[in-house]
Amino acid sequence: MTNLMKFAAVAMLLISAQSANAISLRFKFKTFSSGPDIYACNAGLKHNASAHKACYFEDTQIACTAGTCTDATCHTRCVCTNDNGGEYLMDYMKGQYSSWNTGDAKWNTNWTATTRQAGQGSFATLVNHEDAFANRIKELSFNLGSELYGAEYFVDICYRGPQIEYWEDNVVANFSLLAQVSATDFVATGVNPGDNNPDGPGFNHGRDGLNMTPNIKYTTLSGLTVESYTVCDLQGMNTFKYARNNANQYNMLDNEAKFSDWNAPQNGGGDFFTGTNQATSVGAAKDLYNTWINQNTKTPRFCRVRYVFKETNHAAAIKNLRKWQRHGAEMCTYTKIEEGAAN
């Protein structure tokens, strides 16, 4: 055997010896990822018929008696509202929304513009109550032309919790809820599409022709108040116990975050419910409630937070007639649902 062949044989023996003690492992695992989502999902408007008409001398709140030219007594410059119950016909809302595409599990990119006239007795809504979680609103405005204040309107904020199985896997979470609202009065001197534009041509850091520090204050004239109510569907409770639905499918919207009465959210519903004890005036930012949804218990699957605004001046002894000057208020709702540190 030549020296070269001996060297090759020795090298093969060394390689074999090293390989004989080798060990290896191939290990695979999965990572599941799903975060929360929150968006404006519905709105509603109604204006119930006034109990009676109001009559005042022009530019005053001194009551007068209405009369036609054939009446024996006819007060000059006596202005009266109608009493035919048609206030709702003069109020409407408009907005743009997009829909959830269940097949692709994503939001559609096209927006639908719609207008809804106010309801009477019950709320007219921008989208169907049952479909609210499948719609998100981009723009919204309420346009009120009735003679007397007295409209009621709401906006719903929808929350989808993470599609992670906290209850099934015995993982505790502590979710808190904050509902806050504010209003900024304005007199509209130009067209305003609904978007906030801090660089608009307003008079005082205005937005799209809005004078944000007017002498005519919508919130005061209307006696505007706000209430808020929240209903949630929690993991581990009632019909839907898991983040997935009962067909073991994710990216679906099946839930029980529903008010027991759509027109009376104060009546409760769902697995979790909270709300304001009473209506409060609207103005500077204020917390309507700041509380726990759960504490070391169940994780929210879905929640719906409703803010209800009411023009209460229609019930005052001396009512304000709705001013002709185009005025209003920019409403701001702030909703926060978060997992907080355990106590």
Coordinates of C-alpha atoms in Angstrom, one line a residue:
M1 CA 0.0 0.0 0.0
T2 CA 1.4 3.3 -0.9
N3 CA 1.8 6.1 1.5
L4 CA -1.0 8.1 -0.2
M5 CA -3.4 5.2 0.2
K6 CA -2.5 4.8 3.9
F7 CA -3.1 8.5 4.5
A8 CA -6.6 8.3 2.8
A9 CA -7.5 5.3 5.0
V10 CA -6.5 7.1 8.2
A11 CA -8.5 10.2 7.2
M12 CA -11.6 8.1 6.6
L13 CA -11.3 6.5 10.0
L14 CA -11.1 9.9 11.6
I15 CA -14.2 11.2 9.8
S16 CA -16.1 8.0 10.7
A17 CA -15.1 8.4 14.4
Q18 CA -16.3 12.1 14.5
S19 CA -19.7 11.3 12.9
A20 CA -20.4 8.4 15.2
N21 CA -21.0 10.8 18.1
A22 CA -23.2 13.4 16.3
I23 CA -26.8 14.3 17.5
S24 CA -29.4 16.6 15.9
L25 CA -32.9 17.8 16.3
R26 CA -35.4 19.5 14.1
F27 CA -38.2 21.3 16.1
K28 CA -41.0 23.3 14.6
F29 CA -43.5 25.5 16.4
K30 CA -46.2 28.1 15.6
T31 CA -46.7 31.7 16.5
F32 CA -50.3 33.0 16.5
S33 CA -50.7 36.8 16.2
S34 CA -53.9 38.8 16.6
G35 CA -54.3 42.3 17.9
P36 CA -57.4 44.4 18.8
D37 CA -59.3 46.7 16.5
I38 CA -61.5 49.7 17.3
Y39 CA -63.6 51.9 15.0
A40 CA -66.8 53.9 14.7
C41 CA -69.4 51.4 13.4
N42 CA -72.9 52.9 13.5
A43 CA -74.9 56.1 14.2
G44 CA -78.5 56.9 14.8
L45 CA -80.9 59.9 14.8
K46 CA -84.4 60.5 16.0
H47 CA -86.6 63.5 16.7
N48 CA -89.9 62.9 18.6
A49 CA -92.8 65.2 18.0
S50 CA -93.1 68.2 20.3
A51 CA -95.9 68.3 22.8
H52 CA -97.0 71.8 21.6
K53 CA -95.8 74.8 19.6
A54 CA -93.9 77.7 21.0
C55 CA -94.6 81.3 20.2
Y56 CA -92.4 84.3 21.0
F57 CA -92.0 87.9 20.0
E58 CA -89.1 88.3 17.5
D59 CA -85.7 88.3 19.1
T60 CA -87.1 87.7 22.6
Q61 CA -88.4 84.8 24.7
I62 CA -91.5 86.7 25.6
A63 CA -94.5 84.5 24.9
C64 CA -97.2 85.8 22.5
T65 CA -100.5 84.5 21.1
A66 CA -100.5 83.3 17.6
G67 CA -103.1 84.7 15.2
T68 CA -103.9 84.9 11.5
C69 CA -104.9 88.0 9.7
T70 CA -108.6 87.1 10.2
D71 CA -108.3 86.9 14.0
A72 CA -109.6 89.8 16.0
T73 CA -106.4 89.9 18.0
C74 CA -103.2 89.6 16.1
H75 CA -99.8 90.1 17.9
T76 CA -97.3 91.8 15.5
R77 CA -94.0 90.0 15.1
C78 CA -95.2 86.9 16.9
V79 CA -93.2 84.0 15.7
C80 CA -94.5 80.4 16.2
T81 CA -93.3 76.9 15.5
N82 CA -95.6 74.4 14.0
D83 CA -97.3 71.7 15.9
N84 CA -97.9 69.0 13.2
G85 CA -95.3 66.6 14.6
G86 CA -93.1 66.8 11.5
E87 CA -89.8 67.7 13.2
Y88 CA -88.1 64.5 12.2
L89 CA -88.7 65.3 8.5
M90 CA -86.2 68.2 8.8
D91 CA -83.4 66.3 10.4
Y92 CA -81.0 63.8 8.7
M93 CA -77.5 62.4 9.0
K94 CA -75.0 61.5 6.4
G95 CA -71.8 59.5 6.4
Q96 CA -69.4 57.3 4.6
Y97 CA -68.7 53.7 5.6
S98 CA -66.9 50.6 4.3
S99 CA -67.8 47.0 4.9
W100 CA -65.9 43.9 6.2
N101 CA -65.1 41.4 3.6
T102 CA -65.6 38.1 5.4
G103 CA -64.2 36.0 2.5
D104 CA -60.9 37.9 2.4
A105 CA -61.0 38.7 6.2
K106 CA -60.2 42.4 5.5
W107 CA -61.9 45.8 5.1
N108 CA -63.2 46.7 1.7
T109 CA -61.3 49.7 0.3
N110 CA -64.3 51.4 -1.3
W111 CA -66.5 53.7 0.8
T112 CA -70.3 54.0 0.5
A113 CA -71.9 57.4 1.0
T114 CA -75.4 57.4 2.5
T115 CA -78.0 59.8 4.0
R116 CA -80.6 58.8 6.5
Q117 CA -83.6 60.8 7.6
A118 CA -84.3 60.9 11.4
G119 CA -86.7 58.5 12.9
Q120 CA -89.6 59.4 15.1
G121 CA -90.0 57.3 18.3
S122 CA -87.1 55.0 17.4
F123 CA -83.7 55.7 15.9
A124 CA -83.0 55.6 12.2
T125 CA -79.5 54.2 11.8
L126 CA -76.7 54.6 9.3
V127 CA -76.3 50.8 9.0
N128 CA -78.4 48.0 10.3
H129 CA -77.9 47.3 14.0
E130 CA -77.1 43.7 13.5
D131 CA -74.4 44.6 10.9
A132 CA -72.6 47.3 12.9
F133 CA -69.5 45.3 13.6
A134 CA -69.1 44.7 9.8
N135 CA -69.0 48.4 9.0
R136 CA -66.7 51.2 9.8
I137 CA -67.5 54.9 9.5
K138 CA -65.1 57.4 7.9
E139 CA -67.2 60.6 8.0
L140 CA -70.3 61.5 9.9
S141 CA -72.5 64.6 10.4
F142 CA -75.9 65.3 11.8
N143 CA -77.9 68.0 9.9
L144 CA -80.7 69.4 12.0
G145 CA -83.2 71.9 10.5
S146 CA -86.2 71.5 12.7
E147 CA -87.8 74.6 14.2
L148 CA -87.2 73.5 17.8
Y149 CA -84.2 71.7 19.3
G150 CA -85.1 68.2 20.5
A151 CA -83.1 65.8 18.3
E152 CA -81.4 62.8 19.8
Y153 CA -78.4 61.1 18.1
F154 CA -75.7 58.5 18.8
V155 CA -72.5 57.1 17.6
D156 CA -71.4 53.5 18.3
I157 CA -67.7 52.6 18.7
C158 CA -67.0 48.9 18.0
Y159 CA -64.2 46.9 19.6
R160 CA -62.9 43.5 18.4
G161 CA -60.6 41.8 21.0
P162 CA -57.5 39.8 20.1
Q163 CA -58.3 36.4 18.6
I164 CA -56.1 34.6 21.2
E165 CA -57.6 32.0 23.4
Y166 CA -56.9 33.5 26.9
W167 CA -59.9 31.7 28.6
E168 CA -59.3 28.3 27.0
D169 CA -55.6 28.4 27.9
N170 CA -56.2 29.7 31.5
V171 CA -54.4 33.0 30.9
V172 CA -55.8 35.9 33.0
A173 CA -56.1 39.4 31.7
N174 CA -57.2 42.7 33.2
F175 CA -59.1 45.0 30.7
S176 CA -60.1 48.5 31.6
L177 CA -62.5 50.9 29.8
L178 CA -62.4 54.7 29.4
A179 CA -65.2 56.7 27.7
Q180 CA -64.6 60.4 27.3
V181 CA -66.4 63.1 25.4
S182 CA -66.0 66.8 24.6
A183 CA -67.6 69.4 22.3
T184 CA -66.3 72.6 20.7
D185 CA -69.0 75.0 19.5
F186 CA -68.7 76.7 16.2
V187 CA -70.5 79.0 13.7
A188 CA -70.1 77.6 10.2
T189 CA -69.2 80.3 7.7
G190 CA -68.0 77.9 4.9
V191 CA -68.6 74.4 3.6
N192 CA -67.3 71.8 6.0
P193 CA -67.1 68.2 4.7
G194 CA -66.7 66.6 8.2
D195 CA -63.0 66.0 8.3
N196 CA -61.0 68.0 10.9
N197 CA -58.5 70.3 9.2
P198 CA -56.5 72.4 11.7
D199 CA -55.3 74.6 8.8
G200 CA -58.7 75.6 7.6
P201 CA -59.6 79.2 7.0
G202 CA -61.6 79.6 10.2
F203 CA -61.5 82.8 12.3
N204 CA -59.7 81.5 15.4
H205 CA -57.6 78.5 14.5
G206 CA -60.7 77.3 12.8
R207 CA -61.4 74.2 10.7
D208 CA -62.7 74.5 7.1
G209 CA -64.5 77.8 7.7
L210 CA -65.6 77.2 11.3
N211 CA -65.4 79.9 13.9
M212 CA -64.5 77.9 17.0
T213 CA -65.2 80.6 19.6
P214 CA -68.7 81.9 18.7
N215 CA -71.2 83.9 20.6
I216 CA -73.9 81.5 19.5
K217 CA -73.3 78.2 21.3
Y218 CA -75.1 75.2 20.0
T219 CA -74.4 73.2 23.2
T220 CA -76.0 75.9 25.4
L221 CA -78.9 76.8 23.1
S222 CA -79.9 73.1 22.6
G223 CA -79.3 72.1 26.2
L224 CA -77.1 69.3 24.9
T225 CA -76.4 66.4 27.2
V226 CA -74.6 63.1 26.7
E227 CA -74.9 59.6 28.1
S228 CA -72.8 56.5 27.3
Y229 CA -73.4 52.8 27.6
T230 CA -71.1 49.8 26.9
V231 CA -71.9 46.2 26.3
C232 CA -69.3 43.4 25.9
D233 CA -69.1 39.8 24.9
L234 CA -66.5 38.0 27.1
Q235 CA -64.6 34.8 26.5
G236 CA -65.7 31.9 28.7
M237 CA -69.3 33.1 29.1
N238 CA -72.7 32.2 27.5
T239 CA -72.9 31.3 23.8
F240 CA -69.5 32.2 22.5
K241 CA -66.8 31.1 25.0
Y242 CA -63.8 31.2 22.7
A243 CA -62.1 33.8 20.6
R244 CA -63.2 31.7 17.6
N245 CA -66.9 31.2 16.8
N246 CA -68.8 28.0 17.5
A247 CA -67.9 26.6 14.1
N248 CA -64.2 26.8 15.1
Q249 CA -63.6 29.6 12.6
Y250 CA -61.6 32.7 13.3
N251 CA -61.9 36.1 11.5
M252 CA -65.7 35.9 12.0
L253 CA -67.9 38.5 13.7
D254 CA -70.3 36.2 15.7
N255 CA -70.8 37.9 19.1
E256 CA -73.2 38.8 21.9
A257 CA -72.1 42.4 22.4
K258 CA -75.7 43.6 22.0
F259 CA -78.0 45.9 23.9
S260 CA -81.2 44.2 25.0
D261 CA -83.1 47.1 23.5
W262 CA -81.5 49.0 20.6
N263 CA -83.5 52.1 21.3
A264 CA -82.9 52.0 25.1
P265 CA -79.3 51.0 25.7
Q266 CA -79.6 51.8 29.4
N267 CA -81.6 48.5 29.7
G268 CA -78.3 46.6 29.5
G269 CA -77.3 43.4 27.7
G270 CA -74.4 41.2 26.9
D271 CA -71.9 39.5 29.3
F272 CA -70.7 42.9 30.6
F273 CA -72.6 46.1 30.8
T274 CA -71.9 49.6 32.3
G275 CA -73.1 53.1 31.7
T276 CA -73.5 56.6 33.0
N277 CA -75.9 57.0 35.9
Q278 CA -77.3 60.2 34.5
A279 CA -77.0 62.5 31.5
T280 CA -74.3 65.2 31.7
S281 CA -73.9 68.5 29.9
V282 CA -71.4 68.5 27.0
G283 CA -68.5 70.9 26.8
A284 CA -64.9 70.5 28.0
A285 CA -63.5 67.0 27.9
K286 CA -64.8 64.8 30.7
D287 CA -64.7 61.1 31.6
L288 CA -68.1 59.5 31.5
Y289 CA -66.7 56.4 33.1
N290 CA -63.3 54.9 33.7
T291 CA -63.7 51.3 35.0
W292 CA -62.7 47.6 34.7
I293 CA -64.3 45.4 32.1
N294 CA -62.9 42.5 34.0
Q295 CA -60.2 41.9 36.6
N296 CA -58.4 38.6 36.6
T297 CA -61.4 37.1 34.9
K298 CA -62.6 37.1 31.3
T299 CA -61.2 38.7 28.2
P300 CA -63.5 40.7 25.9
R301 CA -64.2 39.2 22.5
F302 CA -66.3 42.2 21.3
C303 CA -67.6 45.4 22.8
R304 CA -69.9 48.2 21.7
V305 CA -69.6 51.7 23.3
R306 CA -72.5 54.0 22.6
Y307 CA -72.5 57.8 23.1
V308 CA -76.0 59.3 23.1
F309 CA -76.4 63.1 22.6
K310 CA -79.8 64.8 23.4
E311 CA -81.0 68.3 22.7
T312 CA -83.0 68.8 25.9
N313 CA -84.1 72.4 25.4
H314 CA -87.4 71.2 23.8
A315 CA -88.6 70.3 27.3
A316 CA -87.7 73.7 28.9
A317 CA -90.5 76.0 30.0
I318 CA -89.0 78.7 27.8
K319 CA -87.7 77.0 24.7
N320 CA -85.1 78.2 22.3
L321 CA -86.1 78.3 18.7
R322 CA -83.3 76.9 16.6
K323 CA -81.2 79.8 15.4
W324 CA -81.1 80.6 11.7
Q325 CA -77.3 81.2 11.7
R326 CA -75.6 77.9 10.7
H327 CA -74.0 76.7 14.0
G328 CA -73.2 73.5 15.7
A329 CA -70.5 71.7 17.6
E330 CA -67.6 69.4 16.8
M331 CA -68.1 66.3 19.1
C332 CA -65.1 64.3 20.1
T333 CA -65.4 60.9 21.7
Y334 CA -62.4 59.1 23.1
T335 CA -62.7 55.4 23.8
K336 CA -59.9 53.3 25.3
I337 CA -60.0 49.6 26.0
E338 CA -56.7 48.3 27.3
E339 CA -55.1 45.5 29.2
G340 CA -53.8 47.0 32.4
A341 CA -51.6 45.7 35.2
A342 CA -53.2 43.4 37.7
N343 CA -53.9 44.8 41.2

